Coordinates of C-alpha atoms and ligand atoms in Angstrom, one line a residue:
D1 CA -2.6 17.7 -47.5
A2 CA -5.3 19.5 -49.9
A3 CA -4.2 22.8 -48.3
V4 CA -0.6 22.1 -49.2
Y5 CA -1.5 20.8 -52.6
R6 CA -3.2 23.3 -53.5
A7 CA -0.9 26.3 -52.4
K8 CA 1.6 24.2 -54.4
H9 CA -0.8 25.0 -57.7
A10 CA -1.8 28.3 -56.8
G11 CA 1.8 29.4 -58.9
R12 CA 6.0 29.2 -59.0
G13 CA 6.2 31.6 -56.7
R14 CA 4.7 29.8 -53.8
V15 CA 6.6 27.1 -54.8
E16 CA 9.1 28.3 -53.0
I17 CA 7.7 27.6 -49.5
F18 CA 8.5 23.9 -49.7
D19 CA 11.9 22.3 -49.2
D20 CA 12.7 19.6 -51.2
G21 CA 11.5 16.7 -48.6
L22 CA 8.3 18.1 -48.5
R23 CA 7.8 18.4 -52.8
A24 CA 9.2 15.0 -52.9
H25 CA 6.4 14.0 -50.6
I26 CA 3.5 15.2 -52.5
D27 CA 5.0 14.2 -55.6
E28 CA 5.6 10.4 -54.1
R29 CA 1.6 10.1 -52.9
R30 CA 0.4 11.7 -56.7
D31 CA 2.4 8.7 -57.5
V32 CA 1.1 6.2 -55.3
E33 CA -2.3 7.8 -55.7
V34 CA -2.3 7.2 -59.8
A35 CA -0.6 3.8 -60.0
L36 CA -3.4 2.8 -57.5
R37 CA -6.0 3.8 -59.4
R38 CA -4.6 1.7 -63.0
G39 CA -3.6 -1.0 -60.7
L40 CA -6.8 -1.3 -59.4
A41 CA -8.5 -2.2 -62.6
A42 CA -5.1 -3.8 -63.7
D43 CA -6.0 -6.6 -61.5
E44 CA -2.7 -6.0 -59.3
V45 CA -4.7 -5.5 -56.1
H46 CA -5.6 -8.8 -54.4
V47 CA -6.8 -10.0 -50.6
L48 CA -5.0 -12.1 -47.7
Y49 CA -6.9 -14.0 -46.3
Q50 CA -6.5 -13.8 -42.0
P51 CA -8.3 -16.8 -39.8
V52 CA -10.2 -15.9 -36.6
V53 CA -10.2 -18.9 -34.6
D54 CA -12.5 -19.6 -31.6
V55 CA -10.6 -19.5 -28.4
A56 CA -12.4 -22.1 -26.6
G57 CA -12.3 -25.0 -28.9
G58 CA -9.8 -23.9 -31.6
A59 CA -12.8 -23.7 -34.6
L60 CA -11.9 -21.3 -37.9
V61 CA -15.1 -19.0 -37.1
G62 CA -13.8 -16.4 -40.0
F63 CA -11.3 -14.8 -41.4
E64 CA -10.1 -11.2 -42.0
A65 CA -9.6 -9.6 -45.6
L66 CA -6.4 -7.3 -46.1
A67 CA -5.5 -5.6 -49.2
R68 CA -2.4 -6.1 -51.0
W69 CA -0.9 -4.4 -53.6
E70 CA 1.8 -6.3 -56.0
R71 CA 3.4 -2.3 -57.7
P72 CA 4.6 -3.7 -60.7
G73 CA 8.7 -2.2 -60.3
V74 CA 8.0 -1.7 -56.5
G75 CA 7.0 -5.1 -55.2
L76 CA 4.1 -6.6 -53.0
L77 CA 3.0 -3.6 -50.7
A78 CA 0.8 -3.8 -47.3
P79 CA -2.0 -1.4 -46.9
E80 CA 0.2 1.0 -44.6
A81 CA 1.9 1.4 -47.7
F82 CA -1.4 2.9 -50.0
V83 CA -4.1 2.7 -47.9
P84 CA -3.7 6.0 -46.3
V85 CA -3.0 7.5 -49.4
A86 CA -5.9 6.6 -50.8
E87 CA -8.2 7.8 -47.8
Q88 CA -7.2 11.4 -48.9
S89 CA -9.6 10.8 -52.0
D90 CA -12.6 8.7 -53.2
L91 CA -9.7 6.4 -54.4
I92 CA -10.7 4.7 -51.1
C93 CA -13.8 4.5 -51.9
E94 CA -13.0 2.2 -55.0
L95 CA -10.2 0.3 -52.9
D96 CA -13.1 -1.2 -50.4
R97 CA -15.9 -1.6 -52.6
W98 CA -13.1 -3.7 -54.7
V99 CA -11.9 -5.7 -52.0
L100 CA -15.3 -6.0 -50.4
A101 CA -16.8 -7.0 -53.4
S102 CA -13.9 -9.7 -53.7
A103 CA -14.0 -11.1 -50.5
V104 CA -17.9 -11.2 -50.4
G105 CA -17.4 -13.3 -53.9
Q106 CA -14.8 -15.1 -52.5
L107 CA -16.7 -16.1 -49.4
A108 CA -19.7 -17.4 -51.5
R109 CA -17.3 -19.4 -53.8
W110 CA -16.0 -21.2 -50.7
R111 CA -19.1 -22.0 -49.3
A112 CA -20.3 -23.6 -52.3
E113 CA -17.1 -25.5 -52.7
H114 CA -16.5 -26.6 -49.4
D115 CA -20.2 -27.7 -47.9
L116 CA -20.3 -24.7 -45.6
A117 CA -23.9 -23.3 -46.9
G118 CA -25.1 -24.2 -43.6
A119 CA -25.9 -21.3 -40.6
G120 CA -22.8 -20.4 -37.9
G121 CA -20.2 -21.3 -41.3
P122 CA -17.0 -18.8 -41.6
T123 CA -18.0 -14.9 -42.1
V124 CA -15.5 -12.5 -43.1
S125 CA -14.5 -9.5 -42.2
V126 CA -13.9 -6.6 -44.4
N127 CA -11.9 -3.2 -43.2
V128 CA -13.4 -0.3 -44.5
S129 CA -12.5 3.6 -44.0
A130 CA -14.8 6.1 -42.8
R131 CA -15.3 7.4 -46.1
F132 CA -16.5 4.8 -47.3
L133 CA -19.0 4.3 -45.0
A134 CA -19.8 7.9 -45.1
E135 CA -21.1 7.8 -48.9
P136 CA -24.6 8.2 -48.7
R137 CA -25.5 5.3 -50.7
V138 CA -23.0 2.7 -48.6
T139 CA -25.8 0.7 -47.5
D140 CA -26.8 -0.1 -51.9
T141 CA -23.0 -0.5 -52.0
V142 CA -23.3 -3.4 -49.6
L143 CA -26.5 -5.1 -50.3
A144 CA -26.0 -5.1 -54.3
C145 CA -22.4 -6.7 -53.6
L146 CA -23.7 -9.6 -51.0
V147 CA -26.8 -10.5 -53.6
E148 CA -23.9 -10.3 -56.7
A149 CA -22.4 -12.8 -54.9
G150 CA -25.7 -14.8 -53.1
L151 CA -24.0 -14.6 -49.8
P152 CA -26.5 -14.3 -46.4
A153 CA -25.4 -11.1 -44.8
S154 CA -25.0 -12.8 -41.8
C155 CA -21.6 -14.1 -42.9
L156 CA -20.1 -10.3 -43.5
V157 CA -18.6 -8.4 -40.5
L158 CA -17.2 -4.7 -41.5
E159 CA -14.4 -3.2 -39.4
I160 CA -14.1 0.3 -38.8
A161 CA -11.4 1.5 -36.5
E162 CA -12.7 2.7 -33.8
R163 CA -11.3 6.9 -34.1
A164 CA -12.9 6.7 -37.4
V165 CA -16.5 6.4 -35.3
V166 CA -15.7 8.3 -32.9
E167 CA -14.9 11.4 -35.2
A168 CA -17.6 10.5 -37.7
P169 CA -21.0 10.1 -35.3
V170 CA -22.8 10.4 -39.1
L171 CA -21.4 7.0 -39.8
L172 CA -23.2 5.8 -36.6
S173 CA -26.8 6.0 -38.6
H174 CA -25.2 4.0 -41.4
L175 CA -23.7 1.3 -39.8
A176 CA -27.4 1.1 -37.9
S177 CA -28.8 0.7 -41.5
L178 CA -26.0 -1.9 -42.6
R179 CA -26.9 -3.9 -39.1
G180 CA -30.4 -3.4 -40.3
L181 CA -29.7 -5.6 -43.4
G182 CA -28.0 -8.3 -41.5
V183 CA -24.4 -7.1 -41.7
S184 CA -22.3 -7.2 -38.5
V185 CA -20.2 -4.3 -37.7
A186 CA -17.2 -5.1 -35.3
L187 CA -15.0 -1.9 -33.9
D188 CA -11.3 -2.9 -34.6
D189 CA -8.2 -1.6 -33.3
F190 CA -10.4 -0.8 -30.2
G191 CA -8.0 0.5 -26.7
T192 CA -6.4 3.0 -29.6
G193 CA -9.3 5.1 -29.4
T194 CA -11.5 7.5 -26.8
T195 CA -14.7 5.1 -27.2
S196 CA -16.5 5.5 -23.5
I197 CA -17.4 2.4 -21.6
G198 CA -20.9 3.6 -21.5
A199 CA -21.2 4.8 -25.0
L200 CA -20.1 1.2 -26.0
R201 CA -23.5 -0.4 -25.0
H202 CA -25.5 2.3 -27.2
L203 CA -22.8 2.0 -30.5
P204 CA -24.6 0.1 -33.3
V205 CA -21.7 -2.4 -33.4
D206 CA -21.5 -6.1 -32.6
T207 CA -18.2 -7.0 -31.8
L208 CA -14.7 -5.3 -30.2
K209 CA -11.5 -6.0 -31.6
V210 CA -9.3 -5.1 -29.2
D211 CA -5.7 -4.1 -30.9
G212 CA -2.4 -6.0 -31.3
R213 CA -0.9 -4.0 -29.1
F214 CA -1.8 -5.5 -25.7
L215 CA -2.0 -8.7 -26.7
S216 CA 1.2 -9.1 -24.8
T217 CA 2.4 -10.8 -21.5
D218 CA 3.2 -8.0 -19.9
P219 CA 0.9 -8.5 -16.8
A220 CA -0.2 -4.4 -16.8
D221 CA -1.2 -5.2 -20.5
Q222 CA -3.3 -8.7 -20.0
R223 CA -5.6 -7.1 -16.7
L224 CA -6.5 -4.1 -19.3
V225 CA -7.8 -7.4 -21.8
A226 CA -9.3 -9.0 -19.0
L227 CA -11.2 -5.6 -18.5
M228 CA -12.0 -5.3 -22.6
V229 CA -13.3 -8.3 -22.6
A230 CA -15.3 -8.1 -19.3
T231 CA -16.7 -4.8 -20.5
A232 CA -17.5 -5.8 -23.8
H233 CA -19.5 -8.6 -22.8
A234 CA -21.3 -6.5 -19.9
S235 CA -22.4 -4.2 -23.5
G236 CA -24.0 -7.2 -25.0
L237 CA -20.7 -7.2 -27.8
T238 CA -18.2 -10.2 -28.3
V239 CA -14.4 -10.1 -28.6
V240 CA -12.1 -10.8 -30.9
A241 CA -8.5 -10.5 -30.2
E242 CA -6.1 -9.2 -32.8
G243 CA -2.2 -9.3 -33.1
V244 CA -2.1 -12.4 -31.3
E245 CA 1.0 -14.0 -31.6
Q246 CA 1.8 -16.3 -27.9
A247 CA 0.7 -19.6 -27.0
A248 CA 0.9 -17.5 -23.5
V249 CA -1.0 -14.5 -24.5
L250 CA -3.8 -17.3 -26.5
D251 CA -4.2 -19.2 -22.8
R252 CA -4.6 -15.7 -21.2
L253 CA -7.4 -15.2 -23.6
A254 CA -9.3 -18.1 -23.2
A255 CA -8.7 -18.2 -19.4
D256 CA -10.2 -14.4 -19.4
S257 CA -13.3 -15.5 -21.8
C258 CA -12.4 -13.8 -24.6
D259 CA -14.4 -15.1 -28.1
A260 CA -12.0 -15.1 -30.9
A261 CA -8.6 -14.7 -32.3
Q262 CA -6.7 -13.6 -34.7
G263 CA -2.4 -13.3 -35.0
F264 CA 0.6 -14.8 -36.2
H265 CA 0.8 -17.6 -33.6
V266 CA -2.8 -18.8 -34.5
S267 CA -2.1 -18.4 -38.7
L268 CA -0.4 -15.3 -41.0
P269 CA -2.9 -14.2 -43.5
L270 CA -3.3 -16.4 -45.6
T271 CA -3.3 -16.8 -50.0
V272 CA -6.5 -18.3 -51.5
A273 CA -5.4 -21.4 -52.5
Q274 CA -3.8 -21.6 -48.4
A275 CA -7.1 -20.8 -46.9
S276 CA -8.6 -23.4 -49.4
D277 CA -6.3 -25.7 -48.1
L278 CA -7.1 -24.8 -44.7
L279 CA -11.2 -25.1 -45.2
R280 CA -10.5 -28.5 -46.3
A281 CA -8.8 -29.6 -43.6
E282 CA -11.4 -27.7 -41.3
V283 CA -14.1 -29.3 -43.0
S284 CA -12.9 -32.8 -42.4
G285 CA -12.2 -32.2 -38.4
A286 CA -7.8 -31.0 -38.5
P287 CA -8.0 -28.6 -36.1
V288 CA -6.1 -24.4 -37.2
G289 CA -2.5 -24.3 -37.0
Ligands
C2E301 P1 -5.9 -4.3 -38.7 O1 -7.3 -4.7 -39.7 O2 -5.8 -4.2 -37.5 O3 -5.6 -5.4 -39.4 C1 -4.3 -6.6 -38.6 C2 -3.2 -6.2 -39.5 O4 -2.5 -6.7 -38.0 C3 -3.1 -7.1 -40.8 O5 -2.5 -5.6 -41.3 C4 -2.5 -7.5 -40.3 O6 -1.5 -8.4 -41.5 C5 -1.6 -7.9 -38.9 N1 -1.3 -8.7 -38.1 C6 -2.3 -10.0 -38.1 N2 -1.6 -10.9 -37.2 C7 -0.4 -10.1 -36.5 C8 0.2 -10.2 -35.4 O7 0.1 -11.5 -34.5 N3 1.6 -10.0 -34.8 C9 1.5 -8.4 -35.7 N4 2.1 -7.4 -35.6 N5 0.3 -8.2 -36.7 C10 0.2 -9.0 -37.5 P2 -2.1 -5.4 -42.5 O8 -2.6 -6.5 -43.3 O9 -0.6 -5.1 -43.2 O10 -3.3 -4.4 -42.8 C11 -3.0 -3.0 -41.7 C12 -4.2 -2.6 -42.0 O11 -4.9 -1.9 -42.9 C13 -5.0 -3.3 -41.7 O12 -5.3 -2.9 -39.7 C14 -6.4 -2.4 -41.8 O13 -6.8 -1.3 -41.0 C15 -6.0 -1.7 -43.4 N6 -7.0 -2.0 -44.5 C16 -6.1 -3.7 -44.9 N7 -6.8 -4.0 -46.0 C17 -7.7 -2.5 -46.0 C18 -8.7 -2.5 -46.8 O14 -9.6 -3.2 -48.0 N8 -9.3 -1.1 -46.8 C19 -9.3 -0.8 -45.7 N9 -9.9 0.8 -45.3 N10 -8.1 -0.8 -44.7 C20 -8.0 -2.1 -45.0
MG302 MG1 -8.9 -4.8 -39.1
MG303 MG1 -7.0 -3.6 -36.2
MG304 MG1 -4.1 -2.8 -36.5

């Protein structure tokens, strides 16, 4: 995209190599970038919190923070509509930092409001892009967020896509130093990348998140999930299944000893107010869902 963009602006004579569709696509990307940069400052971005539960007992173990953008004149946008654009520039670092600070601050407030300050309380998982993780000062940035909020590092999970890690070995040392702070690392969308079974044991990660595409009732998928759970456990990692949409899938995960699960069958992503209600119910002993 950068090369295309430069060519377009290199001179009038070169614009003709683009058809109208491509030009419209590029213009739209620039629009999104400019509007999102403004929107971050104008509080148009907010975070939803999807519960993650213990498969065996059903208890809440944490929330995954998921960005949403209420774009004026357009409506509510899911990350697919703006994260890929943001990833083309340093804008993704601003977005990831914003979501991180927001989620870490929110969990700290929940812990205070609901008396969750003991060890083993719910965690918050934040998705980060490779570009953010590659920043030389990323460990300082994360530490500053935790200190500012007063949240123990053990309450934070950083999620990075399996594909991103494999493509950029430099990220591994940053992940290692983040884990040194006490932050956990989850390999997101596991099963969609190319990590070898042998490499898993040596990666600086704590958790595998099995991609939702494998969480079906298809017996072939179910055998793969059982294998991924066993492989993770053999490598000393915990496993979260994501995109669980059916009771039968959750039952199967229990039989396969999967540690935790999230998905529409467990709960949709929640607003802050809905997640607060859930925490209140959880503290008084009611199960999630
Ligand atoms: P992800 O980290 O794999 O997050 C899970 C996605 O699956 C979320 O989509 C969630 O709403 C959706 N989901 C949850 N349960 C189910 C289910 O049962 N069925 C199905 N079909 N989908 C389910 P969402 O919120 O649209 O996020 C999409 C992706 O955007 C995320 O995938 C993550 O990679 C990225 N993302 C979200 N927030 C951020 C952010 O703050 N920074 C960065 N860099 N990426 C983000
Ligand atoms: Mg994720
Ligand atoms: Mg995922
Ligand atoms: Mg996904």
